[in-house]
């Protein structure tokens, strides 16, 4: 068993490290998302109105063609961290958020103003949109038609643990396969 885990030479060790890094950054989050239930929890419309009634909404400055927060609750400092985007909505939403922060923030502020929701609700919707726009549109239309509100913010710890275990198993088998047959 030890001989399978410990590389025999430097080239194999470098390859193993590169493969491990690639798997952690690309394959692992994708495998985790393969086991996450994408239909968010349903909450009643009355709960939504109580939890997200904003006193002020972001304002649009036509001269700069940008949205600006009207209060501290709307600013970027009130955001949930990018890791939450990764855990809740997967690597695609995470990379959009990290690589295009200005565009992401403008989309969140515009959604907040249009839908009169909190920053976290707007972020959850934008993360879901960035992950799969067509599914997000379909889910919103169905929720509107059936009279319920989707919750893209709540992160179920049990689901994160289960998904991580499955992703770890997939990663281990993939790494073992590459070590035995591809990089032999």
CSV table of C-alpha atoms in Angstrom, one decimal:
chain,number,residue,atom,x,y,z
A,1,UNK,CA,0.0,0.0,0.0
A,2,UNK,CA,2.8,2.4,0.8
A,3,UNK,CA,4.4,1.8,-2.6
A,4,UNK,CA,1.2,3.0,-4.2
A,5,UNK,CA,1.2,6.2,-2.3
A,6,UNK,CA,4.9,7.2,-2.3
A,7,UNK,CA,6.3,8.0,-5.8
A,8,UNK,CA,9.5,6.2,-6.8
A,9,UNK,CA,11.3,9.1,-8.6
A,10,UNK,CA,11.2,12.9,-8.9
A,11,UNK,CA,9.4,13.0,-12.2
A,12,UNK,CA,6.6,10.8,-10.9
A,13,UNK,CA,6.4,13.0,-7.8
A,14,UNK,CA,6.1,16.2,-9.8
A,15,UNK,CA,3.4,14.6,-12.0
A,16,UNK,CA,1.6,13.5,-8.9
A,17,UNK,CA,1.7,17.0,-7.4
A,18,UNK,CA,0.5,18.6,-10.6
A,19,UNK,CA,-2.3,16.0,-11.0
A,20,UNK,CA,-3.3,16.5,-7.3
A,21,UNK,CA,-3.4,20.3,-7.7
A,22,UNK,CA,-5.4,20.1,-10.9
A,23,UNK,CA,-7.8,17.7,-9.2
A,24,UNK,CA,-8.3,19.9,-6.2
A,25,UNK,CA,-8.9,23.0,-8.2
A,26,UNK,CA,-11.0,21.6,-11.1
A,27,UNK,CA,-12.1,18.0,-10.7
A,28,UNK,CA,-12.9,18.0,-6.9
A,29,UNK,CA,-15.4,21.0,-7.0
A,30,UNK,CA,-17.0,19.6,-10.1
A,31,UNK,CA,-17.4,16.2,-8.5
A,32,UNK,CA,-18.8,17.8,-5.4
A,33,UNK,CA,-21.4,19.7,-7.4
A,34,UNK,CA,-22.4,16.4,-9.1
A,35,UNK,CA,-24.0,15.3,-5.9
A,36,UNK,CA,-25.6,18.6,-4.8
A,37,UNK,CA,-29.3,19.0,-5.2
A,38,UNK,CA,-29.7,22.1,-7.3
A,39,UNK,CA,-33.3,22.9,-6.6
A,40,UNK,CA,-33.0,25.2,-3.7
A,41,UNK,CA,-35.2,25.1,-0.6
A,42,UNK,CA,-38.6,26.6,-1.0
A,43,UNK,CA,-39.8,29.3,1.3
A,44,UNK,CA,-43.1,31.0,1.5
A,45,UNK,CA,-43.7,34.4,0.0
A,46,UNK,CA,-44.6,35.9,3.3
A,47,UNK,CA,-41.3,34.8,4.8
A,48,UNK,CA,-39.4,36.3,1.9
A,49,UNK,CA,-41.1,39.7,2.3
A,50,UNK,CA,-40.2,39.8,6.0
A,51,UNK,CA,-36.6,38.8,5.6
A,52,UNK,CA,-35.8,40.9,2.6
A,53,UNK,CA,-37.6,44.2,2.9
A,54,UNK,CA,-34.9,46.8,2.3
A,55,UNK,CA,-35.4,50.3,3.4
A,56,UNK,CA,-33.2,51.6,0.6
A,57,UNK,CA,-32.2,50.0,-2.7
A,58,UNK,CA,-29.0,50.5,-4.7
A,59,UNK,CA,-29.1,53.5,-6.9
A,60,UNK,CA,-28.1,53.8,-10.6
A,61,UNK,CA,-25.8,56.7,-11.7
A,62,UNK,CA,-26.6,57.3,-15.4
A,63,UNK,CA,-23.5,59.5,-15.9
A,64,UNK,CA,-21.2,56.6,-14.9
A,65,UNK,CA,-23.5,53.8,-16.0
A,66,UNK,CA,-23.0,52.0,-12.7
A,67,UNK,CA,-24.9,50.9,-9.7
A,68,UNK,CA,-23.9,52.1,-6.2
A,69,UNK,CA,-25.0,50.8,-2.8
A,70,UNK,CA,-27.2,53.1,-0.7
A,71,UNK,CA,-26.2,51.7,2.6
A,72,UNK,CA,-23.6,49.5,4.4
A,73,UNK,CA,-25.9,46.4,4.1
A,74,UNK,CA,-25.7,46.8,0.3
A,75,UNK,CA,-22.0,47.2,0.0
A,76,UNK,CA,-19.4,44.6,-0.9
A,77,UNK,CA,-18.4,44.3,2.7
A,78,UNK,CA,-21.8,42.7,3.5
A,79,UNK,CA,-21.1,39.9,0.9
A,80,UNK,CA,-20.7,36.3,1.8
A,81,UNK,CA,-17.2,35.0,1.0
A,82,UNK,CA,-16.3,33.5,-2.4
A,83,UNK,CA,-15.8,30.1,-0.8
A,84,UNK,CA,-19.6,30.0,-0.1
A,85,UNK,CA,-20.2,30.5,-3.8
A,86,UNK,CA,-17.9,27.5,-4.5
A,87,UNK,CA,-19.7,25.3,-1.9
A,88,UNK,CA,-23.2,26.3,-2.8
A,89,UNK,CA,-23.0,26.8,-6.6
A,90,UNK,CA,-19.8,25.1,-7.8
A,91,UNK,CA,-16.6,26.1,-9.5
A,92,UNK,CA,-18.2,28.0,-12.4
A,93,UNK,CA,-19.9,30.5,-10.2
A,94,UNK,CA,-16.8,30.8,-8.0
A,95,UNK,CA,-14.5,31.5,-10.9
A,96,UNK,CA,-16.9,34.2,-12.4
A,97,UNK,CA,-17.0,35.8,-9.0
A,98,UNK,CA,-13.2,35.8,-8.5
A,99,UNK,CA,-12.2,36.7,-12.0
A,100,UNK,CA,-14.8,39.4,-12.7
A,101,UNK,CA,-15.6,41.0,-9.4
A,102,UNK,CA,-16.7,44.3,-10.8
A,103,UNK,CA,-19.2,42.8,-13.2
A,104,UNK,CA,-20.4,40.4,-10.5
A,105,UNK,CA,-20.9,43.3,-8.0
A,106,UNK,CA,-22.8,45.3,-10.6
A,107,UNK,CA,-25.1,42.3,-11.4
A,108,UNK,CA,-25.8,41.8,-7.7
A,109,UNK,CA,-26.6,45.5,-7.1
A,110,UNK,CA,-28.9,45.6,-10.2
A,111,UNK,CA,-30.7,42.4,-9.0
A,112,UNK,CA,-31.1,43.9,-5.5
A,113,UNK,CA,-32.6,47.1,-6.9
A,114,UNK,CA,-34.9,45.2,-9.3
A,115,UNK,CA,-36.2,42.5,-7.0
A,116,UNK,CA,-35.9,44.4,-3.7
A,117,UNK,CA,-34.0,41.6,-1.9
A,118,UNK,CA,-31.0,41.5,0.4
A,119,UNK,CA,-27.4,41.3,-0.8
A,120,UNK,CA,-27.1,37.6,0.1
A,121,UNK,CA,-30.3,36.7,-1.8
A,122,UNK,CA,-29.1,38.7,-4.8
A,123,UNK,CA,-25.7,36.9,-4.6
A,124,UNK,CA,-27.3,33.5,-4.4
A,125,UNK,CA,-29.3,34.3,-7.5
A,126,UNK,CA,-26.3,35.6,-9.4
A,127,UNK,CA,-24.2,32.6,-8.4
A,128,UNK,CA,-27.0,30.2,-9.5
A,129,UNK,CA,-27.3,32.3,-12.7
A,130,UNK,CA,-23.6,32.1,-13.4
A,131,UNK,CA,-23.6,28.3,-12.7
A,132,UNK,CA,-26.5,27.6,-15.2
A,133,UNK,CA,-28.5,30.5,-16.5
A,134,UNK,CA,-31.2,28.4,-18.3
A,135,UNK,CA,-31.9,26.3,-15.1
A,136,UNK,CA,-32.1,29.5,-13.1
A,137,UNK,CA,-34.6,31.1,-15.5
A,138,UNK,CA,-36.7,27.9,-15.5
A,139,UNK,CA,-36.6,27.6,-11.7
A,140,UNK,CA,-37.7,31.2,-11.3
A,141,UNK,CA,-40.5,30.8,-13.7
A,142,UNK,CA,-41.7,27.7,-12.0
A,143,UNK,CA,-41.5,29.3,-8.6
A,144,UNK,CA,-43.5,32.3,-9.8
A,145,UNK,CA,-46.1,30.1,-11.4
A,146,UNK,CA,-46.5,27.9,-8.3
A,147,UNK,CA,-46.2,30.7,-5.8
A,148,UNK,CA,-43.1,29.9,-3.8
A,149,UNK,CA,-39.7,31.5,-3.4
A,150,UNK,CA,-36.4,29.7,-4.0
A,151,UNK,CA,-33.7,29.9,-1.5
A,152,UNK,CA,-30.2,30.0,-3.1
A,153,UNK,CA,-28.5,31.1,0.1
A,154,UNK,CA,-28.9,28.3,2.6
A,155,UNK,CA,-26.0,25.9,2.8
A,156,UNK,CA,-26.9,22.5,4.2
A,157,UNK,CA,-23.8,21.3,6.2
A,158,UNK,CA,-24.9,17.6,5.8
A,159,UNK,CA,-25.0,17.9,2.0
A,160,UNK,CA,-21.5,19.6,2.0
A,161,UNK,CA,-20.1,16.7,4.0
A,162,UNK,CA,-21.7,14.0,1.9
A,163,UNK,CA,-20.7,15.7,-1.3
A,164,UNK,CA,-17.1,16.1,-0.1
A,165,UNK,CA,-16.9,12.4,0.9
A,166,UNK,CA,-18.1,11.3,-2.6
A,167,UNK,CA,-15.8,13.8,-4.3
A,168,UNK,CA,-12.9,12.4,-2.2
A,169,UNK,CA,-13.7,8.9,-3.3
A,170,UNK,CA,-13.9,9.9,-6.9
A,171,UNK,CA,-10.6,11.9,-6.6
A,172,UNK,CA,-8.9,8.9,-5.0
A,173,UNK,CA,-9.9,6.5,-7.7
A,174,UNK,CA,-9.0,9.0,-10.5
A,175,UNK,CA,-5.6,9.6,-8.9
A,176,UNK,CA,-5.0,5.9,-8.6
A,177,UNK,CA,-6.0,5.3,-12.2
A,178,UNK,CA,-3.7,8.0,-13.5
A,179,UNK,CA,-0.8,6.9,-11.4
A,180,UNK,CA,-1.1,3.2,-12.5
A,181,UNK,CA,-2.0,3.5,-16.1
A,182,UNK,CA,-1.4,7.0,-17.5
A,183,UNK,CA,1.8,8.1,-15.8
A,184,UNK,CA,3.4,4.7,-15.6
